[in-house]
Amino acid sequence: MSKYLFQASYTQAGVKGLLKEGGSSRRDALRETIEGLGGSLEGMYYAFGDVDLLMVVDLPDESSAVALSMFIGAAGALDVTMRVLVSPETIDEAIRKNVAYRAPGE
C-alpha cells in the first residue's frame, strides 16, 4: 500500500452539507468510501486557511488514488488535490541508486 495526502477545499455546496451532517459523519462516509477501494484512512483533519480538509490515506495502487480523487472532485462538494507521500526508507533506497544524468549545458 502507498500513502497519499489528500487536501481539499469545500465549495459552497460542500459547506452546506458539512453544516447539515457534521464533521464526524463526513469522516465516517469518507472512511467507508476509502475502505471500499481496499484502503484505509490513517487520519483526517479539518483546517483553517486555503485548505479545509486534510486526509492521510493508504491505498493499494495509483489507480485507486486517482479514482478517489476524481470521484470526490466530480461530486462537486470539494476541490481536491492529491500528493504521494514517500517514507524516509524510500528516500534511503532512492539515494543508493546510480542515476546517469547530465544537467543541461554540461
Short mmCIF file of N, CA, C and O in Angstrom, two decimals:
data_model
loop_
_atom_site.label_atom_id
_atom_site.label_comp_id
_atom_site.label_asym_id
_atom_site.label_seq_id
_atom_site.Cartn_x
_atom_site.Cartn_y
_atom_site.Cartn_z
N MET A 1 0.84 -1.18 0.00
CA MET A 1 0.00 0.00 0.00
C MET A 1 0.88 1.24 0.00
O MET A 1 1.95 1.26 0.58
N SER A 2 0.38 2.26 -0.63
CA SER A 2 1.06 3.55 -0.67
C SER A 2 0.23 4.58 0.08
O SER A 2 -0.99 4.47 0.17
N LYS A 3 0.93 5.58 0.60
CA LYS A 3 0.26 6.64 1.35
C LYS A 3 0.08 7.86 0.45
O LYS A 3 0.96 8.20 -0.33
N TYR A 4 -1.06 8.50 0.62
CA TYR A 4 -1.39 9.70 -0.14
C TYR A 4 -1.93 10.76 0.81
O TYR A 4 -2.63 10.44 1.77
N LEU A 5 -1.59 12.01 0.51
CA LEU A 5 -2.15 13.14 1.23
C LEU A 5 -3.19 13.78 0.32
O LEU A 5 -2.87 14.20 -0.79
N PHE A 6 -4.41 13.80 0.78
CA PHE A 6 -5.48 14.48 0.07
C PHE A 6 -5.75 15.79 0.79
O PHE A 6 -5.94 15.80 2.01
N GLN A 7 -5.72 16.89 0.03
CA GLN A 7 -6.05 18.20 0.57
C GLN A 7 -7.27 18.68 -0.20
O GLN A 7 -7.35 18.52 -1.42
N ALA A 8 -8.21 19.26 0.51
CA ALA A 8 -9.44 19.68 -0.14
C ALA A 8 -9.94 20.99 0.44
O ALA A 8 -9.72 21.30 1.60
N SER A 9 -10.61 21.73 -0.43
CA SER A 9 -11.30 22.96 -0.03
C SER A 9 -12.77 22.76 -0.32
O SER A 9 -13.13 22.27 -1.40
N TYR A 10 -13.60 23.13 0.62
CA TYR A 10 -15.05 22.98 0.44
C TYR A 10 -15.59 24.01 -0.53
O TYR A 10 -15.21 25.19 -0.48
N THR A 11 -16.49 23.59 -1.39
CA THR A 11 -17.27 24.50 -2.20
C THR A 11 -18.44 24.98 -1.33
O THR A 11 -18.64 24.47 -0.22
N GLN A 12 -19.22 25.91 -1.84
CA GLN A 12 -20.38 26.38 -1.08
C GLN A 12 -21.33 25.22 -0.79
O GLN A 12 -21.82 25.08 0.34
N ALA A 13 -21.55 24.36 -1.78
CA ALA A 13 -22.43 23.19 -1.57
C ALA A 13 -21.83 22.25 -0.52
O ALA A 13 -22.55 21.68 0.30
N GLY A 14 -20.53 22.11 -0.52
CA GLY A 14 -19.87 21.25 0.45
C GLY A 14 -20.01 21.76 1.87
O GLY A 14 -20.23 20.99 2.81
N VAL A 15 -19.89 23.07 2.04
CA VAL A 15 -20.05 23.66 3.37
C VAL A 15 -21.48 23.44 3.87
O VAL A 15 -21.69 23.09 5.04
N LYS A 16 -22.46 23.60 2.99
CA LYS A 16 -23.85 23.35 3.39
C LYS A 16 -24.03 21.91 3.85
O LYS A 16 -24.70 21.64 4.84
N GLY A 17 -23.43 20.97 3.12
CA GLY A 17 -23.52 19.56 3.51
C GLY A 17 -22.83 19.28 4.84
O GLY A 17 -23.33 18.52 5.67
N LEU A 18 -21.67 19.92 5.04
CA LEU A 18 -20.93 19.75 6.29
C LEU A 18 -21.74 20.30 7.47
O LEU A 18 -21.82 19.67 8.52
N LEU A 19 -22.37 21.44 7.27
CA LEU A 19 -23.21 22.02 8.33
C LEU A 19 -24.39 21.10 8.66
O LEU A 19 -24.81 21.00 9.81
N LYS A 20 -24.91 20.43 7.65
CA LYS A 20 -26.05 19.54 7.85
C LYS A 20 -25.65 18.23 8.53
O LYS A 20 -26.34 17.75 9.43
N GLU A 21 -24.52 17.64 8.10
CA GLU A 21 -24.14 16.30 8.58
C GLU A 21 -23.15 16.30 9.74
O GLU A 21 -23.09 15.35 10.49
N GLY A 22 -22.30 17.32 9.83
CA GLY A 22 -21.28 17.36 10.87
C GLY A 22 -19.98 16.71 10.43
O GLY A 22 -19.93 15.94 9.46
N GLY A 23 -18.93 17.03 11.14
CA GLY A 23 -17.59 16.58 10.78
C GLY A 23 -17.36 15.09 10.93
O GLY A 23 -16.78 14.45 10.05
N SER A 24 -17.79 14.51 12.03
CA SER A 24 -17.53 13.08 12.25
C SER A 24 -18.35 12.22 11.29
O SER A 24 -17.88 11.16 10.85
N SER A 25 -19.52 12.67 10.91
CA SER A 25 -20.33 11.94 9.94
C SER A 25 -19.65 11.91 8.57
O SER A 25 -19.64 10.89 7.89
N ARG A 26 -19.05 13.05 8.19
CA ARG A 26 -18.34 13.10 6.91
C ARG A 26 -17.10 12.22 6.95
O ARG A 26 -16.76 11.56 5.99
N ARG A 27 -16.42 12.19 8.11
CA ARG A 27 -15.26 11.31 8.25
C ARG A 27 -15.68 9.86 8.06
O ARG A 27 -15.02 9.10 7.34
N ASP A 28 -16.78 9.47 8.67
CA ASP A 28 -17.26 8.09 8.55
C ASP A 28 -17.61 7.75 7.11
O ASP A 28 -17.30 6.67 6.62
N ALA A 29 -18.23 8.70 6.39
CA ALA A 29 -18.59 8.47 4.99
C ALA A 29 -17.33 8.33 4.12
O ALA A 29 -17.27 7.45 3.25
N LEU A 30 -16.35 9.18 4.36
CA LEU A 30 -15.10 9.10 3.59
C LEU A 30 -14.34 7.82 3.91
O LEU A 30 -13.78 7.18 3.03
N ARG A 31 -14.33 7.42 5.19
CA ARG A 31 -13.68 6.16 5.56
C ARG A 31 -14.32 4.99 4.82
O ARG A 31 -13.63 4.12 4.29
N GLU A 32 -15.63 4.97 4.75
CA GLU A 32 -16.35 3.91 4.06
C GLU A 32 -15.98 3.88 2.56
O GLU A 32 -15.76 2.82 1.99
N THR A 33 -15.90 5.05 1.96
CA THR A 33 -15.51 5.15 0.55
C THR A 33 -14.10 4.61 0.33
O THR A 33 -13.85 3.82 -0.59
N ILE A 34 -13.18 5.02 1.19
CA ILE A 34 -11.77 4.59 1.07
C ILE A 34 -11.65 3.09 1.29
O ILE A 34 -10.94 2.40 0.55
N GLU A 35 -12.34 2.56 2.28
CA GLU A 35 -12.30 1.12 2.54
C GLU A 35 -12.91 0.33 1.38
O GLU A 35 -12.47 -0.78 1.08
N GLY A 36 -13.88 0.91 0.69
CA GLY A 36 -14.47 0.28 -0.47
C GLY A 36 -13.47 0.12 -1.62
O GLY A 36 -13.64 -0.74 -2.49
N LEU A 37 -12.42 0.94 -1.61
CA LEU A 37 -11.35 0.83 -2.61
C LEU A 37 -10.21 -0.06 -2.11
O LEU A 37 -9.18 -0.16 -2.77
N GLY A 38 -10.38 -0.68 -0.96
CA GLY A 38 -9.33 -1.54 -0.42
C GLY A 38 -8.29 -0.80 0.40
O GLY A 38 -7.23 -1.33 0.70
N GLY A 39 -8.60 0.44 0.78
CA GLY A 39 -7.65 1.25 1.53
C GLY A 39 -8.08 1.49 2.96
O GLY A 39 -9.04 0.88 3.45
N SER A 40 -7.36 2.40 3.61
CA SER A 40 -7.70 2.77 4.98
C SER A 40 -7.40 4.25 5.19
O SER A 40 -6.50 4.81 4.55
N LEU A 41 -8.17 4.86 6.06
CA LEU A 41 -8.00 6.26 6.42
C LEU A 41 -7.11 6.32 7.65
O LEU A 41 -7.50 5.90 8.74
N GLU A 42 -5.89 6.83 7.48
CA GLU A 42 -4.95 6.93 8.60
C GLU A 42 -5.29 8.12 9.49
O GLU A 42 -5.18 8.05 10.71
N GLY A 43 -5.70 9.21 8.88
CA GLY A 43 -6.04 10.39 9.66
C GLY A 43 -6.79 11.40 8.82
O GLY A 43 -6.59 11.47 7.61
N MET A 44 -7.68 12.14 9.46
CA MET A 44 -8.44 13.19 8.78
C MET A 44 -8.55 14.37 9.72
O MET A 44 -8.88 14.21 10.91
N TYR A 45 -8.26 15.55 9.18
CA TYR A 45 -8.28 16.76 9.99
C TYR A 45 -8.91 17.90 9.20
O TYR A 45 -8.71 18.02 8.00
N TYR A 46 -9.65 18.74 9.91
CA TYR A 46 -10.15 19.97 9.34
C TYR A 46 -9.14 21.06 9.66
O TYR A 46 -8.44 20.99 10.68
N ALA A 47 -9.05 22.07 8.80
CA ALA A 47 -8.06 23.13 8.97
C ALA A 47 -8.68 24.47 8.59
O ALA A 47 -9.71 24.53 7.93
N PHE A 48 -8.02 25.53 9.01
CA PHE A 48 -8.41 26.88 8.64
C PHE A 48 -7.41 27.40 7.62
O PHE A 48 -6.23 27.11 7.70
N GLY A 49 -7.88 28.16 6.64
CA GLY A 49 -7.00 28.72 5.62
C GLY A 49 -7.45 28.31 4.24
O GLY A 49 -8.63 28.07 4.00
N ASP A 50 -6.49 28.18 3.32
CA ASP A 50 -6.84 27.85 1.95
C ASP A 50 -7.18 26.37 1.77
O ASP A 50 -7.74 25.98 0.75
N VAL A 51 -6.84 25.54 2.74
CA VAL A 51 -7.20 24.12 2.73
C VAL A 51 -8.12 23.85 3.91
O VAL A 51 -7.80 24.22 5.04
N ASP A 52 -9.26 23.22 3.63
CA ASP A 52 -10.24 22.97 4.69
C ASP A 52 -10.15 21.57 5.28
O ASP A 52 -10.60 21.34 6.40
N LEU A 53 -9.61 20.62 4.52
CA LEU A 53 -9.63 19.22 4.91
C LEU A 53 -8.34 18.55 4.48
O LEU A 53 -7.89 18.73 3.35
N LEU A 54 -7.73 17.78 5.39
CA LEU A 54 -6.54 17.00 5.08
C LEU A 54 -6.78 15.56 5.49
O LEU A 54 -7.31 15.31 6.58
N MET A 55 -6.43 14.64 4.59
CA MET A 55 -6.56 13.21 4.90
C MET A 55 -5.28 12.50 4.49
O MET A 55 -4.74 12.73 3.41
N VAL A 56 -4.79 11.62 5.36
CA VAL A 56 -3.71 10.70 5.01
C VAL A 56 -4.38 9.36 4.80
O VAL A 56 -5.07 8.84 5.69
N VAL A 57 -4.17 8.81 3.61
CA VAL A 57 -4.90 7.62 3.17
C VAL A 57 -3.91 6.57 2.67
O VAL A 57 -2.97 6.90 1.95
N ASP A 58 -4.11 5.33 3.05
CA ASP A 58 -3.38 4.19 2.48
C ASP A 58 -4.27 3.58 1.40
O ASP A 58 -5.43 3.26 1.67
N LEU A 59 -3.71 3.43 0.19
CA LEU A 59 -4.46 2.83 -0.90
C LEU A 59 -3.60 1.79 -1.61
O LEU A 59 -2.37 1.91 -1.64
N PRO A 60 -4.23 0.77 -2.19
CA PRO A 60 -3.47 -0.34 -2.76
C PRO A 60 -2.69 0.01 -4.03
O PRO A 60 -1.69 -0.64 -4.32
N ASP A 61 -3.12 1.04 -4.78
CA ASP A 61 -2.43 1.35 -6.04
C ASP A 61 -2.79 2.75 -6.50
O ASP A 61 -3.70 3.39 -5.96
N GLU A 62 -2.06 3.21 -7.51
CA GLU A 62 -2.27 4.56 -8.03
C GLU A 62 -3.66 4.75 -8.62
O GLU A 62 -4.27 5.80 -8.47
N SER A 63 -4.17 3.73 -9.31
CA SER A 63 -5.48 3.89 -9.93
C SER A 63 -6.57 4.08 -8.88
O SER A 63 -7.53 4.83 -9.10
N SER A 64 -6.42 3.47 -7.72
CA SER A 64 -7.38 3.69 -6.64
C SER A 64 -7.29 5.12 -6.12
O SER A 64 -8.32 5.75 -5.83
N ALA A 65 -6.07 5.64 -6.01
CA ALA A 65 -5.88 7.02 -5.55
C ALA A 65 -6.48 8.01 -6.54
O ALA A 65 -7.17 8.97 -6.16
N VAL A 66 -6.24 7.78 -7.83
CA VAL A 66 -6.79 8.66 -8.85
C VAL A 66 -8.31 8.58 -8.86
O VAL A 66 -9.00 9.60 -8.95
N ALA A 67 -8.84 7.37 -8.76
CA ALA A 67 -10.30 7.20 -8.73
C ALA A 67 -10.91 7.95 -7.55
O ALA A 67 -11.92 8.67 -7.71
N LEU A 68 -10.32 7.82 -6.38
CA LEU A 68 -10.84 8.52 -5.20
C LEU A 68 -10.84 10.03 -5.43
O LEU A 68 -11.85 10.69 -5.19
N SER A 69 -9.75 10.56 -5.92
CA SER A 69 -9.64 11.98 -6.17
C SER A 69 -10.66 12.45 -7.20
O SER A 69 -11.35 13.45 -7.00
N MET A 70 -10.78 11.72 -8.30
CA MET A 70 -11.70 12.12 -9.37
C MET A 70 -13.16 12.05 -8.94
O MET A 70 -13.93 12.98 -9.20
N PHE A 71 -13.54 10.98 -8.27
CA PHE A 71 -14.95 10.83 -7.90
C PHE A 71 -15.36 11.80 -6.80
O PHE A 71 -16.48 12.32 -6.82
N ILE A 72 -14.47 12.06 -5.86
CA ILE A 72 -14.77 13.07 -4.84
C ILE A 72 -14.89 14.44 -5.50
O ILE A 72 -15.83 15.20 -5.25
N GLY A 73 -13.94 14.77 -6.37
CA GLY A 73 -13.99 16.06 -7.06
C GLY A 73 -15.21 16.21 -7.94
O GLY A 73 -15.83 17.28 -7.98
N ALA A 74 -15.59 15.15 -8.63
CA ALA A 74 -16.74 15.20 -9.54
C ALA A 74 -18.06 15.41 -8.80
O ALA A 74 -19.01 15.94 -9.37
N ALA A 75 -18.12 15.04 -7.53
CA ALA A 75 -19.34 15.22 -6.76
C ALA A 75 -19.65 16.70 -6.51
O ALA A 75 -20.78 17.06 -6.24
N GLY A 76 -18.62 17.55 -6.59
CA GLY A 76 -18.83 18.99 -6.51
C GLY A 76 -18.78 19.62 -5.14
O GLY A 76 -18.91 20.83 -5.02
N ALA A 77 -18.60 18.85 -4.09
CA ALA A 77 -18.57 19.42 -2.74
C ALA A 77 -17.17 19.83 -2.30
O ALA A 77 -17.01 20.66 -1.41
N LEU A 78 -16.15 19.25 -2.94
CA LEU A 78 -14.76 19.52 -2.58
C LEU A 78 -13.92 19.71 -3.83
O LEU A 78 -14.10 19.01 -4.83
N ASP A 79 -12.98 20.66 -3.75
CA ASP A 79 -11.92 20.78 -4.74
C ASP A 79 -10.72 20.05 -4.15
O ASP A 79 -10.23 20.42 -3.07
N VAL A 80 -10.25 19.00 -4.82
CA VAL A 80 -9.29 18.07 -4.25
C VAL A 80 -7.94 18.14 -4.96
O VAL A 80 -7.88 18.24 -6.18
N THR A 81 -6.86 18.08 -4.16
CA THR A 81 -5.52 17.83 -4.69
C THR A 81 -4.97 16.61 -3.95
O THR A 81 -5.37 16.32 -2.82
N MET A 82 -4.06 15.92 -4.61
CA MET A 82 -3.53 14.67 -4.04
C MET A 82 -2.01 14.69 -4.19
O MET A 82 -1.49 15.12 -5.21
N ARG A 83 -1.33 14.20 -3.18
CA ARG A 83 0.12 14.06 -3.22
C ARG A 83 0.49 12.66 -2.76
O ARG A 83 -0.08 12.14 -1.81
N VAL A 84 1.49 12.09 -3.43
CA VAL A 84 2.03 10.80 -3.00
C VAL A 84 2.99 11.09 -1.84
O VAL A 84 3.83 11.99 -1.94
N LEU A 85 2.86 10.36 -0.77
CA LEU A 85 3.76 10.51 0.38
C LEU A 85 4.85 9.45 0.30
O LEU A 85 4.58 8.29 -0.03
N VAL A 86 6.09 9.84 0.60
CA VAL A 86 7.25 8.96 0.48
C VAL A 86 7.89 8.80 1.85
O VAL A 86 8.16 9.80 2.54
N SER A 87 8.15 7.58 2.25
CA SER A 87 8.74 7.31 3.56
C SER A 87 10.24 7.63 3.55
O SER A 87 10.88 7.63 2.50
N PRO A 88 10.83 7.84 4.72
CA PRO A 88 12.27 8.04 4.80
C PRO A 88 13.05 6.84 4.25
O PRO A 88 14.10 7.00 3.63
N GLU A 89 12.52 5.64 4.44
CA GLU A 89 13.18 4.45 3.92
C GLU A 89 13.21 4.43 2.39
O GLU A 89 14.18 3.98 1.78
N THR A 90 12.15 4.94 1.78
CA THR A 90 12.13 5.02 0.32
C THR A 90 13.17 6.02 -0.16
O THR A 90 13.84 5.80 -1.18
N ILE A 91 13.34 7.12 0.56
CA ILE A 91 14.39 8.09 0.21
C ILE A 91 15.75 7.42 0.33
O ILE A 91 16.61 7.56 -0.55
N ASP A 92 15.98 6.65 1.40
CA ASP A 92 17.25 5.94 1.56
C ASP A 92 17.51 5.02 0.38
O ASP A 92 18.63 4.97 -0.15
N GLU A 93 16.50 4.28 -0.04
CA GLU A 93 16.62 3.38 -1.18
C GLU A 93 16.91 4.16 -2.46
O GLU A 93 17.75 3.75 -3.27
N ALA A 94 16.28 5.28 -2.63
CA ALA A 94 16.47 6.09 -3.84
C ALA A 94 17.88 6.65 -3.94
O ALA A 94 18.48 6.63 -5.03
N ILE A 95 18.44 7.11 -2.83
CA ILE A 95 19.77 7.73 -2.91
C ILE A 95 20.88 6.70 -3.10
O ILE A 95 21.99 7.05 -3.48
N ARG A 96 20.57 5.43 -2.89
CA ARG A 96 21.55 4.36 -3.15
C ARG A 96 21.61 3.97 -4.63
O ARG A 96 22.50 3.26 -5.05
N LYS A 97 20.66 4.45 -5.42
CA LYS A 97 20.63 4.11 -6.85
C LYS A 97 21.65 4.95 -7.60
O LYS A 97 21.89 6.10 -7.28
N ASN A 98 22.23 4.37 -8.63
CA ASN A 98 23.15 5.07 -9.50
C ASN A 98 22.36 5.60 -10.68
O ASN A 98 21.83 4.82 -11.48
N VAL A 99 22.27 6.92 -10.80
CA VAL A 99 21.48 7.53 -11.85
C VAL A 99 22.42 8.30 -12.79
O VAL A 99 23.11 9.23 -12.36
N ALA A 100 22.47 7.88 -14.06
CA ALA A 100 23.28 8.57 -15.05
C ALA A 100 22.48 9.74 -15.60
O ALA A 100 21.53 9.57 -16.36
N TYR A 101 22.85 10.95 -15.17
CA TYR A 101 22.12 12.14 -15.59
C TYR A 101 23.11 13.24 -15.91
O TYR A 101 24.08 13.44 -15.18
N ARG A 102 22.85 13.95 -17.00
CA ARG A 102 23.68 15.10 -17.38
C ARG A 102 22.78 16.32 -17.34
O ARG A 102 21.74 16.36 -17.98
N ALA A 103 23.19 17.33 -16.58
CA ALA A 103 22.43 18.57 -16.50
C ALA A 103 22.51 19.31 -17.83
O ALA A 103 23.51 19.18 -18.56
N PRO A 104 21.51 20.11 -18.18
CA PRO A 104 21.56 20.87 -19.42
C PRO A 104 22.78 21.78 -19.48
O PRO A 104 23.15 22.41 -18.50
N GLY A 105 23.43 21.78 -20.63
CA GLY A 105 24.58 22.64 -20.83
C GLY A 105 25.90 22.09 -20.32
O GLY A 105 26.94 22.74 -20.46
N GLU A 106 25.92 20.92 -19.74
CA GLU A 106 27.18 20.36 -19.22
C GLU A 106 27.76 19.37 -20.20
O GLU A 106 27.16 18.66 -20.90
#
